[in-house]
């Protein structure tokens, strides 16, 4: 077989979704699943309305509210007028256009990237889009999934396709086994630290290797979730027996004979042996420690045993100025050991780390311990069903007895569009995905880390090597 | 969409890399249901002090850059969130061209769908154009999309690469949906063939379809 006939997972999914090719190589790419939420759709529905266009396939679409939704009791509705207006507008739009919708009173409501896999709506070999950059999460199922803007949301609603050129293939192989206390979050933070925040630009990243295969589905979702933080629009992990076991029996997944048919196709998807990648990166899992960010880009990341860099580490004047701004914004002194940095707030949640496995990891550290005095700590499950599951396992009791606040599902403090915000100057240990200036609220200081590391920081009141708790 | 043909104006230099879309327009400005009025929140964390007053050192708070039509930045401009509010905010402020060595992929796509032209040029060229921009109103840049050149104040022309389809759509102010709907029969055929070959492909419903 010729080398060129060997195809990657990305190539196979892409090729099976090309509807038409334009003379310049742009493809009309078919989209199997479209997930929509309240923030990036009002202008798209307005566009459809103005052009008298229907939603082409409402039954390929699922609607849910997550970004704006309060995580405290919402049985009486939503207090903030602008959030309420956006949610009411969304509910009116999905009703008018006939799109299936999980309202916030439904236990199936949750973060877009949690409910897709949870419901069996995100499956191997699919193309999946959503007006949210963390759509890359669904790549953990072996699906080609990427975030799109509002114009593209309107385009997909109207045509069930996207106009796009194929991305380049990149493979990141993490060989070997991770040590204790090292999770999927630490792997992806280490990867971003190595290739940088723009390292994956223009590429789809396929994650491979023993350490990736060893991750459970939640860990794989965490890895794929932050592909965008490495600049890649999509991350992919080849489906395997863990994937199929995860899917089987989920409400919207194929059942019975249909499942067997699907499975036969899914098994053909993994990259061919010898398929070529435009770029290859290797990491050794054994060298990866629990990670934490110190600055205002996800690439500003180090092992918890490290120290804040020195100003002298900057390559040139512009880099030095940028570094000085990061130190100033973060309120940290160059050279400080990371484990000496105190925290005011701990947030366990977001599309990166709010699945049942994440909550179990946090509860395992919190069990029988107390949140440090003066630290505000909250746990926000990724969906109503994750919340129910955690409660059936008694995890909510462990966490609330330790002093954590136990909330309703939503995006919450990852983006601060609801009342869950970090106050100006406050420092937050957060399991979310972005430490950008102002991300968790104006003036908020964010340190990204894993759920177990976040729980450890809540207990001690400062960034902490979770391995001390094992 | 507004066509983009030729643009002459003041350029503002923002010599920062990894300018994320949260910095371009923070999340609290996204709670709107229209596209209008986002210019007031553009670069909010850089442009305003915590008390809401202007940060006098920020380029867009200084003359003549308050009227900038072009922005020049460093690597990975527009990384992060998919929010199309970022190009909407730039356009609402009056900026319809951003020049940088590289861009976040989603921002890059979003921009062109709104008549905002993102131009990729090497870092050293960007630094050269930033030096031009520092001369303010005496040193306007011209962007000619048809010719695919940036014209410096000294008349030197710098070529930039541009996807031919995107160029066509931008020059004519055409949106993608009309373009794609010309392929509607092919989409129909694809759906029919797929339904026949892979009938198990599940659809979404309000009630759990599980038995």
XYZ file of C-alpha atoms in Angstrom:
681
model
C 0.000 0.000 0.000
C 1.317 3.430 -0.913
C 2.262 5.654 2.001
C -0.261 8.300 0.907
C -3.161 5.844 1.176
C -2.609 5.521 4.916
C -4.933 7.882 6.650
C -5.189 9.486 10.053
C -8.313 9.466 12.210
C -8.798 13.104 11.194
C -8.467 12.276 7.475
C -11.046 9.499 7.760
C -13.640 11.623 9.538
C -13.023 14.585 7.257
C -13.236 12.559 4.043
C -16.466 10.872 5.082
C -18.122 14.272 5.614
C -17.160 16.143 2.448
C -20.388 17.019 0.618
C -18.737 19.020 -2.151
C -15.388 20.627 -2.915
C -15.008 24.147 -4.304
C -12.384 24.891 -6.977
C -9.971 26.398 -4.416
C -10.115 23.299 -2.189
C -12.612 24.666 0.333
C -14.958 21.858 1.365
C -18.637 21.882 2.153
C -18.347 19.734 5.263
C -21.391 17.940 6.656
C -22.071 18.464 10.369
C -23.686 15.607 12.298
C -24.314 17.289 15.611
C -24.805 20.930 16.557
C -25.002 21.947 20.201
C -26.271 25.432 20.922
C -26.396 27.661 24.018
C -27.726 31.074 24.954
C -24.662 33.308 24.513
C -23.502 32.746 20.929
C -26.855 32.157 19.195
C -29.252 35.143 19.497
C -27.702 36.939 16.503
C -27.686 33.683 14.500
C -31.418 33.109 14.997
C -32.012 36.778 14.171
C -30.146 36.221 10.895
C -32.283 33.180 10.039
C -35.431 35.109 10.796
C -34.384 38.065 8.638
C -33.638 35.754 5.681
C -36.758 33.591 6.254
C -34.594 30.483 6.603
C -35.600 27.473 8.721
C -33.261 25.303 10.798
C -32.402 22.580 8.290
C -32.190 19.698 10.802
C -33.539 20.518 14.258
C -33.178 16.802 15.081
C -29.393 17.048 14.620
C -29.313 19.930 17.094
C -29.554 20.096 20.868
C -30.084 23.260 22.898
C -29.154 23.891 26.514
C -28.414 26.923 28.719
C -25.157 26.929 30.630
C -23.068 30.130 30.464
C -25.458 32.558 32.197
C -27.284 30.265 34.514
C -27.009 30.819 38.287
C -25.725 27.811 40.243
C -27.758 28.580 43.346
C -31.464 27.750 43.622
C -33.104 28.746 40.350
C -36.575 27.346 40.873
C -37.798 30.943 41.213
C -36.208 32.068 37.930
C -33.137 34.198 37.206
C -32.439 37.489 38.977
C -29.938 39.222 36.704
C -32.014 41.024 34.024
C -29.489 40.706 31.178
C -28.920 36.988 31.833
C -32.659 36.461 32.096
C -33.241 38.265 28.793
C -30.616 36.166 27.026
C -32.097 32.918 28.358
C -35.673 33.949 27.583
C -34.600 34.954 24.070
C -32.939 31.560 23.651
C -36.020 29.696 24.860
C -38.222 31.666 22.468
C -35.822 30.971 19.576
C -35.566 27.214 20.113
C -39.353 27.001 20.482
C -39.911 28.993 17.267
C -37.413 26.912 15.263
C -38.347 23.553 16.822
C -34.937 22.693 18.301
C -34.895 20.076 21.123
C -34.033 21.856 24.384
C -33.122 20.833 27.929
C -34.457 23.627 30.172
C -32.623 24.546 33.361
C -35.225 22.782 35.445
C -34.431 19.472 33.678
C -31.803 17.217 35.330
C -30.266 16.613 31.883
C -29.326 20.318 31.707
C -25.630 21.030 31.994
C -22.555 22.389 30.274
C -22.692 21.813 26.503
C -19.486 19.764 26.547
C -20.585 17.612 29.461
C -24.057 16.713 28.222
C -23.057 15.738 24.652
C -21.009 12.677 25.658
C -23.197 12.038 28.722
C -26.339 11.742 26.598
C -24.649 9.629 23.916
C -25.125 12.485 21.439
C -21.378 12.787 20.774
C -20.143 9.621 19.071
C -17.003 8.405 17.283
C -16.624 9.473 13.665
C -19.070 12.349 13.979
C -18.521 15.976 13.104
C -19.690 18.093 16.025
C -19.769 21.874 16.333
C -20.878 24.380 18.938
C -20.493 28.124 19.324
C -17.906 27.590 22.021
C -14.185 27.069 21.608
C -14.082 24.139 24.045
C -16.091 21.981 21.658
C -12.749 20.239 21.127
C -13.757 18.275 24.274
C -15.915 15.901 22.219
C -12.789 14.804 20.338
C -12.209 12.436 23.262
C -15.010 10.325 21.799
C -13.108 10.023 18.513
C -15.235 12.743 16.929
C -14.039 15.750 14.933
C -15.355 18.581 17.074
C -14.561 22.258 16.978
C -15.751 25.624 18.198
C -17.332 28.085 15.778
C -18.419 31.724 15.804
C -21.961 33.029 15.610
C -21.925 33.476 11.804
C -20.927 29.833 11.521
C -23.672 28.841 13.982
C -26.170 30.506 11.659
C -24.530 28.769 8.698
C -24.818 25.335 10.322
C -28.403 25.961 11.443
C -29.314 26.935 7.863
C -27.293 24.371 5.896
C -26.097 21.616 8.313
C -22.648 22.189 6.797
C -19.537 24.321 7.210
C -17.295 25.864 4.572
C -13.794 24.870 5.547
C -10.413 23.702 4.383
C -8.840 20.653 6.022
C -6.497 21.284 8.950
C -2.986 19.920 9.208
C -2.411 16.742 11.220
C -0.375 16.863 14.418
C 0.218 13.936 16.761
C 1.209 14.333 20.387
C 2.366 11.061 21.898
C 2.678 10.753 25.662
C 4.712 7.612 26.300
C 4.974 5.710 29.561
C 2.942 5.926 32.740
C 2.155 8.898 34.944
C 3.068 8.921 38.607
C 0.599 9.239 41.502
C -1.389 12.483 41.679
C -0.938 13.204 37.953
C -4.205 13.499 35.985
C -5.354 14.293 32.460
C -5.319 17.972 33.463
C -1.624 17.774 34.313
C -0.899 16.068 30.984
C -2.597 18.753 28.911
C -1.043 21.575 30.954
C 2.382 19.999 30.416
C 1.661 19.682 26.679
C 0.652 23.357 26.432
C 3.763 24.293 28.409
C 5.850 22.430 25.860
C 4.278 23.546 22.549
C 2.935 26.952 23.639
C -0.437 28.703 23.338
C -0.073 28.942 19.557
C 1.723 25.603 19.096
C -1.272 23.862 17.537
C -2.556 26.726 15.364
C -3.905 25.430 12.047
C -3.695 21.826 13.234
C -5.957 19.162 14.611
C -4.093 17.411 17.420
C -4.401 13.648 17.813
C -3.315 12.547 21.292
C -1.758 9.113 21.453
C 0.553 6.946 23.521
C 0.325 4.781 26.598
C -0.458 7.594 29.041
C -3.366 8.835 26.901
C -4.766 5.305 26.410
C -4.603 4.796 30.179
C -6.861 7.794 30.863
C -10.541 7.209 31.551
C -13.044 8.985 29.282
C -13.304 11.974 31.636
C -9.515 12.381 31.595
C -9.490 12.176 27.810
C -12.189 14.850 27.635
C -10.061 17.101 29.862
C -7.091 16.660 27.521
C -9.081 17.331 24.339
C -10.941 20.212 26.026
C -7.799 22.339 26.304
C -6.572 21.719 22.728
C -7.776 25.238 21.972
C -5.461 26.546 24.697
C -2.633 25.119 22.580
C -4.058 26.947 19.544
C -5.629 23.869 17.911
C -9.271 24.013 16.938
C -9.765 20.332 17.617
C -8.237 17.496 19.597
C -8.823 13.820 18.875
C -8.303 10.511 20.629
C -8.863 7.284 18.720
C -11.901 5.368 19.969
C -11.149 2.092 21.766
C -12.878 -0.407 24.058
C -13.127 2.245 26.810
C -14.928 4.540 24.403
C -17.397 1.871 23.322
C -18.079 0.790 26.914
C -18.712 4.436 27.843
C -21.198 4.901 24.994
C -23.168 1.679 25.395
C -26.543 2.247 27.025
C -26.451 6.057 26.936
C -29.881 7.523 26.112
C -29.170 8.922 22.631
C -26.580 6.335 21.571
C -27.567 3.586 19.156
C -28.996 0.501 20.852
C -29.086 -3.213 20.031
C -28.458 -4.039 16.383
C -27.853 -0.358 15.585
C -25.078 -0.270 18.187
C -23.386 -3.274 16.572
C -23.554 -1.607 13.129
C -22.116 1.576 14.546
C -19.396 -0.335 16.375
C -18.281 -2.057 13.182
C -17.734 1.367 11.599
C -16.138 2.922 14.695
C -13.523 0.157 14.704
C -12.345 1.286 11.255
C -11.664 4.856 12.413
C -8.315 4.782 14.270
C -5.355 6.099 12.275
C -3.679 3.592 9.972
C -0.296 2.301 11.044
C 2.274 4.448 9.259
C -0.087 7.356 8.547
C 1.839 10.602 8.174
C 1.474 13.650 10.399
C 2.584 17.159 9.534
C 4.070 17.477 12.995
C 4.937 15.014 15.773
C 5.589 15.838 19.441
C 6.650 13.395 22.152
C 6.408 13.658 25.921
C 7.491 11.255 28.613
C 4.690 10.774 31.150
C 7.087 9.790 33.918
C 8.620 13.286 33.904
C 5.260 15.059 34.345
C 4.432 16.308 37.867
C 1.191 17.931 39.054
C 1.080 21.242 37.166
C -0.133 24.760 37.953
C -0.178 27.994 35.965
C 1.462 31.119 37.389
C 0.665 33.758 34.697
C -2.084 34.944 32.350
C -1.687 32.500 29.464
C -2.137 28.724 29.782
C 1.433 28.348 28.491
C 2.655 30.034 31.705
C 2.708 26.687 33.473
C 5.142 24.782 35.689
C 5.296 21.777 37.969
C 4.001 22.624 41.467
C 7.549 22.034 42.731
C 8.770 24.985 40.618
C 9.176 28.715 41.179
C 7.712 31.761 39.428
C 10.188 32.636 36.634
C 12.634 35.517 36.882
C 12.381 38.651 34.748
C 15.793 37.812 33.329
C 14.266 34.733 31.655
C 12.617 37.039 29.053
C 14.164 36.822 25.586
C 13.935 40.511 24.659
C 12.520 43.878 25.691
C 8.949 43.205 24.523
C 8.952 39.823 26.281
C 10.294 41.430 29.447
C 7.553 44.051 29.376
C 4.920 41.335 28.866
C 6.373 39.309 31.739
C 6.394 42.339 34.052
C 2.726 42.926 33.244
C 1.906 39.315 34.096
C 3.692 39.569 37.461
C 1.918 42.839 38.209
C -1.514 41.525 37.206
C -1.035 38.288 39.130
C 0.429 40.062 42.161
C 3.331 37.637 42.385
C 7.040 38.094 43.001
C 9.503 36.529 40.556
C 11.258 33.509 42.024
C 8.528 32.679 44.561
C 8.024 28.924 45.098
C 4.612 28.110 43.596
C 3.634 26.145 46.704
C 3.931 29.339 48.789
C 1.241 31.213 46.838
C -1.899 31.654 48.959
C -5.426 31.400 47.525
C -8.720 33.136 48.391
C -11.068 31.119 46.220
C -11.172 27.528 44.955
C -13.358 26.604 41.983
C -13.945 22.988 40.989
C -16.041 22.835 37.823
C -16.200 23.922 34.126
C -16.316 21.903 30.899
C -12.708 20.913 31.636
C -13.213 19.273 35.036
C -16.802 18.871 36.271
C -17.539 15.221 35.531
C -18.214 12.617 38.182
C -14.598 11.404 38.073
C -13.403 14.965 38.768
C -15.744 15.337 41.718
C -14.645 11.966 43.088
C -11.001 13.086 42.834
C -11.760 16.295 44.752
C -13.843 14.481 47.381
C -11.077 11.920 47.949
C -8.782 14.765 49.045
C -11.495 16.652 50.981
C -12.751 13.608 52.927
C -12.383 14.187 56.660
C -10.590 17.522 56.150
C -11.634 21.173 56.340
C -11.338 24.062 53.917
C -8.772 26.534 55.297
C -10.206 29.551 57.152
C -10.865 32.488 54.824
C -10.995 30.364 51.662
C -14.227 30.337 49.647
C -14.545 26.997 47.840
C -17.252 25.832 45.470
C -17.952 22.687 43.499
C -20.161 23.028 40.430
C -21.138 19.750 38.745
C -21.135 19.745 34.943
C -24.729 18.569 34.628
C -27.801 17.827 36.693
C -27.108 14.118 36.141
C -23.515 14.445 37.411
C -24.949 16.188 40.477
C -27.443 13.375 41.053
C -24.730 10.753 40.670
C -22.419 12.550 43.095
C -25.221 12.839 45.632
C -26.047 9.143 45.295
C -22.398 8.423 46.160
C -22.488 10.802 49.134
C -19.819 13.063 47.616
C -21.865 16.196 48.261
C -21.873 15.353 51.989
C -18.103 14.865 52.072
C -17.571 18.168 50.280
C -20.070 20.255 52.238
C -18.825 18.833 55.555
C -15.351 19.946 54.529
C -16.700 23.445 53.863
C -17.212 23.441 50.093
C -20.338 24.994 48.612
C -22.279 22.443 46.499
C -24.044 23.965 43.477
C -26.367 23.449 40.520
C -24.860 22.725 37.067
C -23.453 25.438 34.778
C -20.317 27.179 33.495
C -20.180 29.281 36.647
C -16.881 30.780 37.762
C -14.956 29.644 34.690
C -16.330 32.635 32.795
C -18.144 34.674 35.448
C -21.258 35.452 33.400
C -23.462 34.417 36.310
C -23.113 35.669 39.918
C -20.134 33.317 40.550
C -17.176 35.661 40.175
C -13.726 36.114 41.625
C -13.442 39.647 43.083
C -10.759 42.098 41.851
C -7.368 41.127 43.272
C -8.623 37.792 44.644
C -6.622 34.697 43.799
C -8.401 31.555 42.625
C -7.184 27.985 42.284
C -9.404 26.846 39.440
C -9.984 23.609 37.536
C -11.170 25.626 34.521
C -9.260 26.237 31.282
C -8.276 29.900 31.027
C -6.150 32.103 33.240
C -6.599 35.158 31.003
C -6.755 38.586 32.621
C -10.301 39.227 33.808
C -11.557 35.789 32.786
C -13.108 34.942 36.177
C -14.107 38.559 36.817
C -12.365 41.949 36.401
C -9.014 41.861 38.196
C -9.366 38.167 39.114
C -6.148 36.127 39.402
C -6.408 32.546 38.194
C -4.177 29.516 38.729
C -5.208 26.512 36.630
C -4.799 23.035 38.112
C -6.462 19.619 38.470
C -9.475 18.861 40.722
C -7.317 17.006 43.268
C -4.800 19.881 43.302
C -7.662 22.391 43.710
C -9.068 20.442 46.654
C -5.611 20.315 48.232
C -5.250 24.101 47.822
C -8.647 24.585 49.481
C -7.528 22.548 52.500
C -4.136 24.226 53.002
C -5.065 27.710 51.764
C -2.178 27.821 49.298
C -1.089 26.065 46.106
C -0.065 22.604 47.244
C 1.528 19.485 45.816
C -1.361 17.025 46.040
C 1.119 14.167 46.389
C 1.556 15.278 50.015
C -2.048 14.104 50.578
C -1.688 10.676 48.979
C -21.826 42.020 5.182
C -19.994 45.265 4.364
C -17.659 44.796 1.399
C -13.959 45.348 2.101
C -12.072 46.860 -0.825
C -9.585 49.564 0.111
C -8.904 51.186 3.458
C -6.691 54.141 4.352
C -6.295 55.250 7.928
C -4.386 55.637 11.127
C -2.910 52.410 12.478
C -2.513 51.666 16.174
C 0.290 49.451 17.464
C -0.452 46.883 20.172
C 2.916 45.167 20.644
C 1.542 42.265 22.707
C 1.410 38.569 21.825
C -1.408 36.151 22.756
C -4.052 38.895 22.900
C -7.021 36.686 23.829
C -10.641 37.387 23.034
C -11.409 37.853 26.749
C -9.019 40.828 26.571
C -10.639 42.090 23.357
C -14.124 41.878 24.857
C -14.684 40.454 28.372
C -17.495 37.971 28.984
C -19.688 40.416 30.872
C -20.264 42.291 27.588
C -21.582 39.149 25.894
C -25.000 39.245 27.526
C -26.565 40.930 24.543
C -28.934 39.699 21.890
C -27.788 42.029 19.076
C -24.409 42.811 17.507
C -24.440 46.542 18.161
C -22.676 48.734 20.684
C -19.774 46.482 21.657
C -17.147 49.127 20.804
C -17.462 50.606 24.291
C -16.188 47.350 25.789
C -13.326 46.854 23.316
C -10.069 46.078 25.161
C -11.807 46.964 28.423
C -9.083 45.510 30.718
C -6.393 47.545 28.907
C -8.413 50.648 28.110
C -9.968 51.449 31.482
C -8.772 51.627 35.073
C -10.651 49.728 37.784
C -12.608 52.929 38.623
C -13.875 53.104 35.021
C -11.730 56.082 33.946
C -9.563 55.831 30.852
C -6.041 54.434 31.121
C -4.149 57.356 29.530
C -1.205 55.182 28.482
C -3.313 52.832 26.332
C -2.895 53.474 22.637
C -6.595 53.704 21.739
C -7.053 56.412 24.409
C -4.533 58.694 22.673
C -4.887 60.918 19.603
C -4.911 60.148 16.756
C -5.323 56.465 17.627
C -8.818 56.988 19.008
C -9.741 57.005 15.328
C -7.581 54.050 14.309
C -8.931 51.937 11.480
C -6.070 49.448 11.524
C -4.538 47.530 14.427
C -1.082 45.939 14.399
C -0.272 43.294 16.993
C 2.108 40.458 17.783
C 1.680 36.653 17.575
C -1.523 34.681 18.174
C -3.918 37.646 18.150
C -7.491 36.647 19.008
C -6.661 33.343 20.684
C -9.068 31.746 23.129
C -12.842 31.926 23.114
C -14.899 31.585 19.915
C -16.897 34.737 20.688
C -17.688 36.594 17.469
C -18.249 39.573 19.748
C -14.489 40.178 19.353
C -14.633 41.183 15.667
C -17.989 42.885 16.306
C -16.358 45.026 19.024
C -13.380 45.920 16.809
C -15.695 46.854 13.931
C -17.994 48.858 16.198
C -14.975 50.825 17.433
C -13.968 51.532 13.827
C -11.173 49.013 13.273
C -11.657 46.922 10.143
C -8.197 45.481 9.619
C -5.843 43.691 12.035
C -2.263 42.893 11.026
C -0.318 40.298 13.043
C 2.205 37.476 12.542
C -0.465 34.889 13.462
C -4.047 34.681 14.669
C -6.280 32.363 16.664
C -8.014 30.192 14.039
C -11.585 30.895 15.137
C -11.020 34.658 15.420
C -9.475 34.629 11.950
C -12.577 32.953 10.468
C -15.010 35.064 12.459
C -13.346 38.278 11.284
C -13.680 37.552 7.608
C -17.355 36.733 8.027
C -17.884 40.278 9.274
C -15.879 42.297 6.774
C -12.915 42.653 9.123
C -9.713 41.804 7.277
C -7.061 39.860 9.230
C -3.649 40.061 7.537
C -0.781 37.706 8.404
C 2.661 39.270 7.976
C 6.003 38.240 9.479
C 6.956 39.654 12.883
C 9.687 41.923 11.473
C 7.230 43.459 8.981
C 4.725 43.991 11.800
C 7.444 45.748 13.803
C 8.218 47.937 10.781
C 4.541 48.860 10.421
C 4.384 49.570 14.162
C 7.208 52.065 13.688
C 5.168 53.698 10.908
C 2.143 53.732 13.181
C 4.143 55.551 15.860
C 4.247 58.577 13.540
C 0.505 58.931 14.039
C -1.629 60.948 11.683
C 1.308 61.745 9.418
C 1.769 58.109 8.562
C -1.411 56.484 7.388
C -1.410 52.978 6.005
C -3.448 51.851 3.031
C -4.800 48.336 2.687
C -5.709 47.342 -0.869
C -7.439 43.964 -0.796
C -7.805 43.712 -4.565
C -4.037 44.115 -5.044
C -3.291 42.267 -1.764
C -0.895 44.938 -0.556
C -0.305 47.074 2.506
C 1.013 50.459 1.366
C 3.416 52.092 3.827
C 3.547 55.882 4.267
C 6.740 55.926 2.155
C 4.885 54.267 -0.708
C 6.472 50.853 -0.282
C 4.014 48.047 -1.010
C 4.004 44.889 1.104
C 2.251 41.876 -0.363
C 0.072 39.651 1.809
C -1.400 36.189 1.208
C -5.155 35.780 0.944
C -7.450 32.835 0.364
C -9.084 33.433 -3.082
C -12.584 32.439 -1.960
C -12.402 34.663 1.138
C -11.068 37.511 -0.983
C -13.982 37.173 -3.386
C -16.537 37.122 -0.556
C -14.933 40.113 1.210
C -14.572 42.247 -1.924
C -18.216 41.679 -2.752
C -19.622 41.691 0.770
C -21.128 38.228 0.266
C -22.021 35.940 3.141
C -21.259 32.209 3.249
C -24.801 30.939 3.546
C -25.819 32.094 0.082
C -22.640 30.519 -1.275
C -23.315 27.185 0.446
C -26.988 27.031 -0.481
C -25.861 26.719 -4.101
C -24.774 23.243 -2.984
C -28.179 22.341 -1.516
C -28.745 19.448 -3.967
C -25.380 17.946 -2.955
C -26.322 18.284 0.716
C -29.629 16.517 -0.007
C -27.792 13.706 -1.795
C -25.304 13.363 1.055
C -28.063 13.060 3.638
C -29.957 10.480 1.599
C -26.865 8.358 0.973
C -25.834 8.522 4.595
C -29.282 7.569 5.870
C -29.132 4.503 3.615
C -25.572 3.512 4.556
C -25.599 4.359 8.257
C -29.211 4.302 9.434
C -28.094 4.024 13.048
C -26.926 7.655 13.149
C -28.963 8.967 16.059
C -31.022 12.133 16.165
C -31.773 14.298 19.175
C -35.152 14.276 20.813
C -36.700 15.878 23.848
C -37.600 12.605 25.484
C -34.970 9.967 26.162
C -35.107 7.564 23.222
C -33.669 4.745 25.327
C -35.873 1.646 25.545
